[in-house]
CSV table of C-alpha atoms and ligand atoms in Angstrom, one decimal:
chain,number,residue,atom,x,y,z
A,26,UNK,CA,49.8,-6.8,2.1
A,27,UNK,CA,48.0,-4.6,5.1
A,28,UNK,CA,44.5,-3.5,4.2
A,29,UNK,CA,42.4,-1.8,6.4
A,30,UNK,CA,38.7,-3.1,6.7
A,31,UNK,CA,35.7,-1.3,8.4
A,32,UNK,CA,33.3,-3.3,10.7
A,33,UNK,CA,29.8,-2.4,10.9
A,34,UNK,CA,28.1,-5.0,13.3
A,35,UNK,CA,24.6,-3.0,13.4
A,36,UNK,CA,21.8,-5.1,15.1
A,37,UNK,CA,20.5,-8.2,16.1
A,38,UNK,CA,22.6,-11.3,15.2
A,39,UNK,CA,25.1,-8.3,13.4
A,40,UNK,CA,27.6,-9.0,15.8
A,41,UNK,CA,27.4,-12.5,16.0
A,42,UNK,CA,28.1,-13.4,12.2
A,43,UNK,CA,30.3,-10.2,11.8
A,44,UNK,CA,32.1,-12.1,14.1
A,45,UNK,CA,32.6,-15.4,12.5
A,46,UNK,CA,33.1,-13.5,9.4
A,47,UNK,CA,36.5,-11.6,11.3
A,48,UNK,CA,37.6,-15.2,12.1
A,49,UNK,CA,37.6,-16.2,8.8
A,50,UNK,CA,38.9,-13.2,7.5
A,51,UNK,CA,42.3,-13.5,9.8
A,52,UNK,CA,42.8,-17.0,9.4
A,53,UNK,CA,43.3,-15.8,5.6
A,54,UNK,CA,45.7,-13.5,7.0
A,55,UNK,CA,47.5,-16.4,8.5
A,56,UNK,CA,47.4,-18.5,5.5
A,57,UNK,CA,48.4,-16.1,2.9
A,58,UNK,CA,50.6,-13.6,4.8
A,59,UNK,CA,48.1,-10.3,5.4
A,60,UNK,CA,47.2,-8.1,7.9
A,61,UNK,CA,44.2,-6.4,8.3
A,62,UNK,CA,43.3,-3.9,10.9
A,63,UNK,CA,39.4,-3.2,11.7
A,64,UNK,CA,37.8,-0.4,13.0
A,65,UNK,CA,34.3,-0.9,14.0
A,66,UNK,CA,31.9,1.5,13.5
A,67,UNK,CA,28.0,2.2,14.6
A,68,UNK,CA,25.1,2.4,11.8
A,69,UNK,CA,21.7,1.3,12.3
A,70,UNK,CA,19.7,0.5,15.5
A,71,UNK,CA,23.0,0.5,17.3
A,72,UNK,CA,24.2,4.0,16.4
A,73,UNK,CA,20.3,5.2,17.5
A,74,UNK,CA,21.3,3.9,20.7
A,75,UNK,CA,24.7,5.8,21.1
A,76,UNK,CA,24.0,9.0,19.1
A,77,UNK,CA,20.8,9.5,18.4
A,78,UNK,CA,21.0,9.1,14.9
A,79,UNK,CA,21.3,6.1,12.6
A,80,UNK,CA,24.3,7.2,11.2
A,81,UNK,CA,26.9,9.5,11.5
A,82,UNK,CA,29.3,11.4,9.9
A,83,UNK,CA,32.1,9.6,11.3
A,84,UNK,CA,30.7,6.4,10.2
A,85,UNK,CA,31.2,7.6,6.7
A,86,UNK,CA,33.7,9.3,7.1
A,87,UNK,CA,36.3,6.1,8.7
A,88,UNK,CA,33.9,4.3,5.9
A,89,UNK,CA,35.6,6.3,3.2
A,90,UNK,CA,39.0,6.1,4.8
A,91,UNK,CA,39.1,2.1,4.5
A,92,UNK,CA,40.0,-0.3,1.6
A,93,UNK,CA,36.4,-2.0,2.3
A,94,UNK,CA,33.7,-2.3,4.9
A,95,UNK,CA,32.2,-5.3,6.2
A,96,UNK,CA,28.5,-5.4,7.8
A,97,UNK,CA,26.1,-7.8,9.4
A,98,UNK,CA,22.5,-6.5,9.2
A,99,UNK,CA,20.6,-3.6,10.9
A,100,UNK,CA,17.0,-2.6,12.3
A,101,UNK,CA,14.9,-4.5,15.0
A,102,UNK,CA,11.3,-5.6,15.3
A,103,UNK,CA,9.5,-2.9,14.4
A,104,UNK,CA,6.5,-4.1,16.8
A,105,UNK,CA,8.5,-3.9,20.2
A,106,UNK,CA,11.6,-1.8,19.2
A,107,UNK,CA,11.9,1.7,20.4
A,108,UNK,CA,13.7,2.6,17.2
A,109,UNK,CA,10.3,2.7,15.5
A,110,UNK,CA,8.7,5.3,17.2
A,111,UNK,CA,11.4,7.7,15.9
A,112,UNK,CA,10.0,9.5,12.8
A,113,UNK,CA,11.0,7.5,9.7
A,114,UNK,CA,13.6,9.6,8.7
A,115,UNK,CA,15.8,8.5,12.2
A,116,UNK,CA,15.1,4.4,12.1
A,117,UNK,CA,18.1,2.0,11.2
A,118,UNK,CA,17.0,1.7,7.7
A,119,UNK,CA,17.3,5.2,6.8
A,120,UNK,CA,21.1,4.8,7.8
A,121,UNK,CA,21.6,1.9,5.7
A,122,UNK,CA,19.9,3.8,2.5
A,123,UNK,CA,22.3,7.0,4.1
A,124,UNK,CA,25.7,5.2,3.8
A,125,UNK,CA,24.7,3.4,0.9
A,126,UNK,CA,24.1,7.2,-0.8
A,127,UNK,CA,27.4,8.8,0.4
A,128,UNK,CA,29.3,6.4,-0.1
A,129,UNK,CA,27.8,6.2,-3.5
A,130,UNK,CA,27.2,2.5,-3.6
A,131,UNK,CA,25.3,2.4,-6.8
A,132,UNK,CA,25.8,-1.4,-7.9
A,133,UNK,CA,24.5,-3.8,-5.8
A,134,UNK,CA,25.5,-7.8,-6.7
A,135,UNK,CA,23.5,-10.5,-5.2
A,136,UNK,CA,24.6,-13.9,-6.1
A,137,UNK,CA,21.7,-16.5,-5.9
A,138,UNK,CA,22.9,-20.2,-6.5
A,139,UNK,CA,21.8,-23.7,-5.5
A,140,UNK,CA,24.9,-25.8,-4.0
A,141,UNK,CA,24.5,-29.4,-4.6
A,142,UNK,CA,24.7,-30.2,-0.9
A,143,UNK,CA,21.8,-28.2,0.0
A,144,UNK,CA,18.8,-29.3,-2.6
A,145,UNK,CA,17.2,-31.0,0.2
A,146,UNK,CA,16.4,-27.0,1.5
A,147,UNK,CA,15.1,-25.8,-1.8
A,148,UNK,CA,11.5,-25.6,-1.8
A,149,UNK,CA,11.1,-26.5,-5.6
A,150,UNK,CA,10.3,-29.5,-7.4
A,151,UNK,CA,13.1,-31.4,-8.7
A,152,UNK,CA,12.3,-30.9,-12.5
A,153,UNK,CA,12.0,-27.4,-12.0
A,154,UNK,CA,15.3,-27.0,-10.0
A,155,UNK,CA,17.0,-29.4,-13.0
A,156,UNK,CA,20.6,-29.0,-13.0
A,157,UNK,CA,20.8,-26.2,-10.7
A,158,UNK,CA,21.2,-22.8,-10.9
A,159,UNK,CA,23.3,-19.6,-10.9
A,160,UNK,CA,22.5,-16.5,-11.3
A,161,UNK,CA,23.6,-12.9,-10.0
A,162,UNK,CA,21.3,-10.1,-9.4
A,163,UNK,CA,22.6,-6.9,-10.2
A,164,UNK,CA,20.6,-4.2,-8.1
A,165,UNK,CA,20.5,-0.5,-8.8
A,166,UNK,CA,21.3,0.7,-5.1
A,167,UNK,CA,20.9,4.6,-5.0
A,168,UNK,CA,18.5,6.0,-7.2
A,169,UNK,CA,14.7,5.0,-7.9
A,170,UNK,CA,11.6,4.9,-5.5
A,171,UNK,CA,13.6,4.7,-2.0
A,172,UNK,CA,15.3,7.7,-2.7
A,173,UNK,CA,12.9,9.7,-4.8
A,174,UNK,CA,10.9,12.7,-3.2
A,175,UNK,CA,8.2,11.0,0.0
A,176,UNK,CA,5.3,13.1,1.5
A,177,UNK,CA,2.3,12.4,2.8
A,178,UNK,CA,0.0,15.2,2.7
A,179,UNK,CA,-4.0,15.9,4.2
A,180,UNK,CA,-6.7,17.9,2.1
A,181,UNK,CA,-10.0,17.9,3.2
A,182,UNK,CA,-9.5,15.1,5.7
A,183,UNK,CA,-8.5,12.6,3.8
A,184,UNK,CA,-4.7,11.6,3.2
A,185,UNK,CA,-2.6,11.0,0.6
A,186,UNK,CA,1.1,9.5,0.4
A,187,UNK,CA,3.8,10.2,-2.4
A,188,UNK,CA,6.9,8.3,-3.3
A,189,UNK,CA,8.5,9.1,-6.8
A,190,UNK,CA,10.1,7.1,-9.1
A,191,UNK,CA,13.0,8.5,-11.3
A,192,UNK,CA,16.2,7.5,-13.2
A,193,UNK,CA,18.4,10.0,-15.2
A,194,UNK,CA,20.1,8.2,-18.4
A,195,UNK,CA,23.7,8.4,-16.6
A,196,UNK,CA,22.4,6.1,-13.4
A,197,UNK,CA,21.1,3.7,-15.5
A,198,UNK,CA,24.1,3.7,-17.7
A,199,UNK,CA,26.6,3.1,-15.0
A,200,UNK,CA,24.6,0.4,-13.4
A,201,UNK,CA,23.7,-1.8,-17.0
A,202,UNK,CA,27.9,-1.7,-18.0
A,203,UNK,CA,28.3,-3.6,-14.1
A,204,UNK,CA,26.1,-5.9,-15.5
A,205,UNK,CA,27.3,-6.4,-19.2
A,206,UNK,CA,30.7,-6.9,-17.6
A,207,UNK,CA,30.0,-9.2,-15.2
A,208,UNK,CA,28.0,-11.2,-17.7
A,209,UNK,CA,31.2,-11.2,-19.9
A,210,UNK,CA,32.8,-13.5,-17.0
A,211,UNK,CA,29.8,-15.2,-16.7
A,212,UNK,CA,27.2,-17.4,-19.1
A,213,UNK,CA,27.1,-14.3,-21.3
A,214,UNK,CA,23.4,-13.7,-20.7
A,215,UNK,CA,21.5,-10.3,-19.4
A,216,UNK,CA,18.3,-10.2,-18.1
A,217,UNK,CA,17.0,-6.3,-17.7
A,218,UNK,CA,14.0,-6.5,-15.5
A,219,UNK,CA,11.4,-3.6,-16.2
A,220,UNK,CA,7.7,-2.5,-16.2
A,221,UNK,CA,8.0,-0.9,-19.4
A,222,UNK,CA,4.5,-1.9,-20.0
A,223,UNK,CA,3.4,0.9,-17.6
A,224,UNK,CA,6.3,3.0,-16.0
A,225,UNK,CA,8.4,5.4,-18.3
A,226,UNK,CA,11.6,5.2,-15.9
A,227,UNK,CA,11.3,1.7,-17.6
A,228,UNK,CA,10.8,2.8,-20.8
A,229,UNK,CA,13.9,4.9,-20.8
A,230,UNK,CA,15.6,2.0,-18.8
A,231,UNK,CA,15.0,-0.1,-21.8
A,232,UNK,CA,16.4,2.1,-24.3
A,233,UNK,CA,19.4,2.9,-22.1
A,234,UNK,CA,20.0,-0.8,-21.4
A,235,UNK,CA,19.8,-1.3,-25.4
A,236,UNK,CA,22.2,1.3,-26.1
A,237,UNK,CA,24.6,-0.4,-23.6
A,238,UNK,CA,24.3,-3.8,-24.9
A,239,UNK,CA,25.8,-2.1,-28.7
A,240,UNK,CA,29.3,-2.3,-27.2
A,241,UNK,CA,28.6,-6.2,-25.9
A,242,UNK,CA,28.3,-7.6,-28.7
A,243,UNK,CA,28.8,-11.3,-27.2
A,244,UNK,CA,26.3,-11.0,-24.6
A,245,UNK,CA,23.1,-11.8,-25.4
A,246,UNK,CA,20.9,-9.8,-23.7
A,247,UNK,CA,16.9,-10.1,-23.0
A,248,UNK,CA,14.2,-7.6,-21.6
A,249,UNK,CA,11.4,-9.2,-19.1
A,250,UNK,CA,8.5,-7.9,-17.5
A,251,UNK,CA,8.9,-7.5,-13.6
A,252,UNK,CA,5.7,-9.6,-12.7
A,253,UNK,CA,6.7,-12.1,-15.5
A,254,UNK,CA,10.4,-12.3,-13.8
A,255,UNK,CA,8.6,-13.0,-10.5
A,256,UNK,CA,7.4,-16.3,-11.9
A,257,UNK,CA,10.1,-17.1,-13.9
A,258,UNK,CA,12.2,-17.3,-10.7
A,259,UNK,CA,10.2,-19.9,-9.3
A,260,UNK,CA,9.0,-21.5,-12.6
A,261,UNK,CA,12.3,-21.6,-14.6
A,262,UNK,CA,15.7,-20.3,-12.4
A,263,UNK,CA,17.9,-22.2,-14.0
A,264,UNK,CA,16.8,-19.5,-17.3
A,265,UNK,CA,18.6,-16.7,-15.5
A,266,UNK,CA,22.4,-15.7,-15.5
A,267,UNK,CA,22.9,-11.9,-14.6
A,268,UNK,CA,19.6,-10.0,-14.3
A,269,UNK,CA,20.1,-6.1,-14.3
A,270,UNK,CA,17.4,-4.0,-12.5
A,271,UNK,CA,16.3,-1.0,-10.8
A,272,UNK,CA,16.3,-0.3,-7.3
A,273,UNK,CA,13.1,-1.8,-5.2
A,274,UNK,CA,12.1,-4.6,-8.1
A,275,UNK,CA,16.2,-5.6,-7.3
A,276,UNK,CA,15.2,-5.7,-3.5
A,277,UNK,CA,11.7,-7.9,-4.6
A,278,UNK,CA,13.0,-10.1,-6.6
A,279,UNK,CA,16.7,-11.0,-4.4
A,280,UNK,CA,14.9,-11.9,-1.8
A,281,UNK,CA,12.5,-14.5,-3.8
A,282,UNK,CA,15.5,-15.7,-5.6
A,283,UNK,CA,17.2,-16.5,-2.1
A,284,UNK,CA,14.3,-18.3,-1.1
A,285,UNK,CA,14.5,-20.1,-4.3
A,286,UNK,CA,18.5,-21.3,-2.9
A,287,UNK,CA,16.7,-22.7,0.1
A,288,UNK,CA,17.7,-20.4,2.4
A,289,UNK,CA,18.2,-16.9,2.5
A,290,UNK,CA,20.9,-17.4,5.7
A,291,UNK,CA,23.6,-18.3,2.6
A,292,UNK,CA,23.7,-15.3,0.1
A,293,UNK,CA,26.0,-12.9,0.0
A,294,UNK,CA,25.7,-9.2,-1.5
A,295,UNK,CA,28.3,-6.5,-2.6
A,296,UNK,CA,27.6,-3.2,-2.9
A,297,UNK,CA,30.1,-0.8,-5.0
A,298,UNK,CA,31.2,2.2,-6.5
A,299,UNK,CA,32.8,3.6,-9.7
A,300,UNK,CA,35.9,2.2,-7.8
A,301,UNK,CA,37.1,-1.1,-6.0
A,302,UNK,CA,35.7,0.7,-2.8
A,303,UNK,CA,32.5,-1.9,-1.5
A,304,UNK,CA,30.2,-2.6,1.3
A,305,UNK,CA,30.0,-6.2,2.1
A,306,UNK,CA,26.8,-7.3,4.0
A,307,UNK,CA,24.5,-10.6,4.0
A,308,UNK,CA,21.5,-10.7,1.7
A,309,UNK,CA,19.5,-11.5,4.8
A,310,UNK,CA,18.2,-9.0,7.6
A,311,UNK,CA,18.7,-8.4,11.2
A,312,UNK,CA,16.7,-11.5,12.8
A,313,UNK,CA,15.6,-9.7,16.2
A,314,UNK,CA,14.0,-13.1,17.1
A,315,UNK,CA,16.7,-15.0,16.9
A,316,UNK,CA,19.8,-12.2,18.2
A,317,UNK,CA,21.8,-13.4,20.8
A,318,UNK,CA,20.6,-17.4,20.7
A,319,UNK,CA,24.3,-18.3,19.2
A,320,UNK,CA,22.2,-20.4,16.2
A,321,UNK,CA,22.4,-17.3,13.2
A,322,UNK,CA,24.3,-18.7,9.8
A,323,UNK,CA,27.4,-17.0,9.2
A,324,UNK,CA,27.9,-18.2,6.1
A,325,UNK,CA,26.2,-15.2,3.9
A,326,UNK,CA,28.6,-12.9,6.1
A,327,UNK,CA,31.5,-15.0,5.7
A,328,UNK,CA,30.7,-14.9,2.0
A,329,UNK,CA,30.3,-11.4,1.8
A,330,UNK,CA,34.1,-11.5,3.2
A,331,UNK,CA,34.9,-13.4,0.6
A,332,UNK,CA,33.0,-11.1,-1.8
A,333,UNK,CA,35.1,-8.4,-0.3
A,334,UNK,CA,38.3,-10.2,-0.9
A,335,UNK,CA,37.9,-10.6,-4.7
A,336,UNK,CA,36.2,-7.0,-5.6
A,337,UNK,CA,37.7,-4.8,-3.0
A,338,UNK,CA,41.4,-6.4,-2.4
A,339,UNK,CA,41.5,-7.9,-5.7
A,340,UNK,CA,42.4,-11.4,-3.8
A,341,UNK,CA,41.0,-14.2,-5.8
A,342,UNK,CA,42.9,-17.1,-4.4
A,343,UNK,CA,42.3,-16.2,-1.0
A,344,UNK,CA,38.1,-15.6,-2.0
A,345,UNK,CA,38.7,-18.7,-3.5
A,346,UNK,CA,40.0,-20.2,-0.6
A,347,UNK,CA,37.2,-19.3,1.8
A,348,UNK,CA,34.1,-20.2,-0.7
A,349,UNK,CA,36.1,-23.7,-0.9
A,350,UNK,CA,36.0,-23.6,3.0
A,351,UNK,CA,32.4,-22.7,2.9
A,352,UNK,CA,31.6,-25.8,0.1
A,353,UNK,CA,33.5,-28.3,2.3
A,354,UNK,CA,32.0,-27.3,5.3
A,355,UNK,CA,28.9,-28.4,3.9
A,356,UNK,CA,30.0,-31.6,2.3
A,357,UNK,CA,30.9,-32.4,5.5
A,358,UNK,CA,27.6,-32.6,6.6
A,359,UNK,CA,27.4,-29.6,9.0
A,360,UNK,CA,24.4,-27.4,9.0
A,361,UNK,CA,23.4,-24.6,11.2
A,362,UNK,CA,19.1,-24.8,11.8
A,363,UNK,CA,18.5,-23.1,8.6
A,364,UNK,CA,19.5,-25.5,6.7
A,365,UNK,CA,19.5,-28.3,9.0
A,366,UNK,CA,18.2,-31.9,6.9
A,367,UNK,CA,18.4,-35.5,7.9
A,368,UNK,CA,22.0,-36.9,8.5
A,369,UNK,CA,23.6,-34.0,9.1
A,370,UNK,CA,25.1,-32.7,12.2
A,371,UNK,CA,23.4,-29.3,13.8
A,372,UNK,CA,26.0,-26.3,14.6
A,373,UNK,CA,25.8,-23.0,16.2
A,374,UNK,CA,27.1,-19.8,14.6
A,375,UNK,CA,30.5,-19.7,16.2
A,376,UNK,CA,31.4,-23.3,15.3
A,377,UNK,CA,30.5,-22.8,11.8
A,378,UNK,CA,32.8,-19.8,12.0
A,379,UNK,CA,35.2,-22.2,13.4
A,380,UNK,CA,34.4,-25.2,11.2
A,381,UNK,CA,34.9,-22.7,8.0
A,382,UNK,CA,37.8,-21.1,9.4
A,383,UNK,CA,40.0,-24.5,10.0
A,384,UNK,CA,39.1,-25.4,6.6
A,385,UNK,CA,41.2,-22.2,4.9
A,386,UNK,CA,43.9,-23.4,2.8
B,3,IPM,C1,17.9,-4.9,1.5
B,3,IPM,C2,17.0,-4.4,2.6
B,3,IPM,C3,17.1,-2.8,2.6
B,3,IPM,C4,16.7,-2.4,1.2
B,3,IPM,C5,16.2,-2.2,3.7
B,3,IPM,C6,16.6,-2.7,5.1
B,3,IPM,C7,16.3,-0.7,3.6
B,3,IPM,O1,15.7,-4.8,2.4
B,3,IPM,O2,19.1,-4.6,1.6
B,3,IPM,O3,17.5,-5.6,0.6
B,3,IPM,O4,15.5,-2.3,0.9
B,3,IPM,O5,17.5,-2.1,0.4
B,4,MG,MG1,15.6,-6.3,0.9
């Protein structure tokens, strides 16, 4: 089959792991008989630089007109970068939060998982890691605090800032059936994460998700405390299967879970519509520090292409066939400096790419 696949590169080591991430992608092609053309296209930091603006209408535009799109990360360091002397409005991040809006990418899926090969890198104690984990986080993407109403207003000399918090019954709806039917391919086992102790978008988040959970009947499904899932995470990971929650606790509590997995430089994340339509990017950000060295991981890109095999293209075997690549790869013993440990042999991004790649069946 021919799909056509949109490339966002963005900034800092974007185009270096978007690039490993292509390699991987067309030795699939080889193997299984596709094609995919690719169109790159600006967002971010890089589209600043050519347009002004972190994204265009173009941009969404040849977004929309593609089966899927690929990215590697955007934004810079905000200390140095130019980028961040624009008003807030016009930095790379407000392009990412754009596309994700018009594109309507509501469901965000963050798989967080321990492989074998890498407990060395995970920074708990063995009893607590026990026999692993695997969970998914699924992440509200386009309502909540990042996209509520923002001022920041002066009376009498002294200022005052406002962000606002608010879900209508439909958003939250859409984004708890992802999660029931994910966990109905899974262990079974919700986790809605809330402050319905204090906040009354969590409140009616909790009686949405309840009303949901009547047509699940086989899925078990908990509530938990925000703060209280924060220490779980580290306490207890192995607890968790899916865990369903709103926008900027989902963007907390990702990035502590890929902490948990040893390194954040492996997760991959989806981000979806009503459709099969996605955006495909690493968990991870844009690394300025690190940009151009040739020592990034790939490997959350490459399994983001994977991610975008199985959702978007509906290609199991061949997602299959590139996580397999990625699981070898390890056993193997190679490691880029992320997760270097003892006895294993240090590799730069493009021979991972490469080491992955040749490993496609
Ligand atoms: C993420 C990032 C973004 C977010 C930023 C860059 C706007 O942290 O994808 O988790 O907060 O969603
Ligand atoms: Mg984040």
């Amino acid at each position: 089959m021919s799909y056509k696949i949109a490339l966002i590169c963005g900034d800092g080591i974007g185009p270096e792991i978007v690039n490993e991430a292509r390699k991987v992608l067309d030795k699939v092609c080889d193997v299984y008989g596709h094609s995919f053309t690719y169109k790159n296209l600006l967002l971010g930091g890089a589209s600043i630089d050519v347009h002004g603006v972190p994204l265009t209408e173009e941009t969404i535009e040849e977004a929309k007109s593609s089966d899927a799109v690929l990215m590697g990360s955007i934004g810079g360091d905000a200390k140095t970068s130019p980028w961040y002397q624009l008003e807030p409005s016009k930095r790379p991040e407000a392009g990412l939060l754009g596309i994700r809006k018009a594109l309507n990418l509501f469901a965000n899926l963050r798989p967080a998982y321990l492989y074998q090969e890498l407990k060395d890198a995970c920074p708990l104690k063995e009893e607590r890691i026990g026999d692993g984990f695997d969970m998914i986080i699924v992440r509200e993407l386009t309502g909540g605090l990042y996209f509520g109403e923002r001022k920041t207003v002066e009376e009498n000399g002294v200022k005052t800032a406002i962000d606002t918090l608010s879900y209508n019954e439909n958003e939250i709806r859409r984004i708890a059936i992802k999660a029931f039917e994910i966990a109905g391919k899974r262990r079974k086992k919700v986790t809605s994460v809330d402050k319905a102790n204090v906040l009354d978008s969590s409140r009616l988040w909790r009686s949405v998700v309840e009303d949901v959970a009547k047509d699940y009947p086989d899925i078990t499904l908990e509530h938990m405390l925000v703060d209280n899932c924060a220490m779980q995470l580290v306490h207890n990971p192995g607890q968790f299967d899916v865990i369903l929650t709103e926008n900027m606790f989902g963007d907390i509590l990702s990035d502590e879970a890929s902490m948990v997995t040893g390194s954040i430089g492996m997760l991959s994340s989806a981000s979806l519509n009503e459709t099969s339509f996605g955006l495909y990017e690493p968990s991870h950000g844009s690394a300025p520090d690190i940009a151009g060295k040739g020592i990034a991981n790939p490997i959350a890109t490459i399994l983001s292409a994977a991610m975008l095999l199985r959702y978007s293209l509906n290609l199991d075997k061949e997602a299959d066939a590139v996580e397999k690549a990625v699981q070898e790869v390890l056993k193997d013993g190679y490691r880029t400096g992320d997760i270097m440990s003892e006895g294993c042999t240090c590799v730069g991004t493009a021979q991972m790419g490469d080491l992955i790649a040749e490993r496609v069946k």
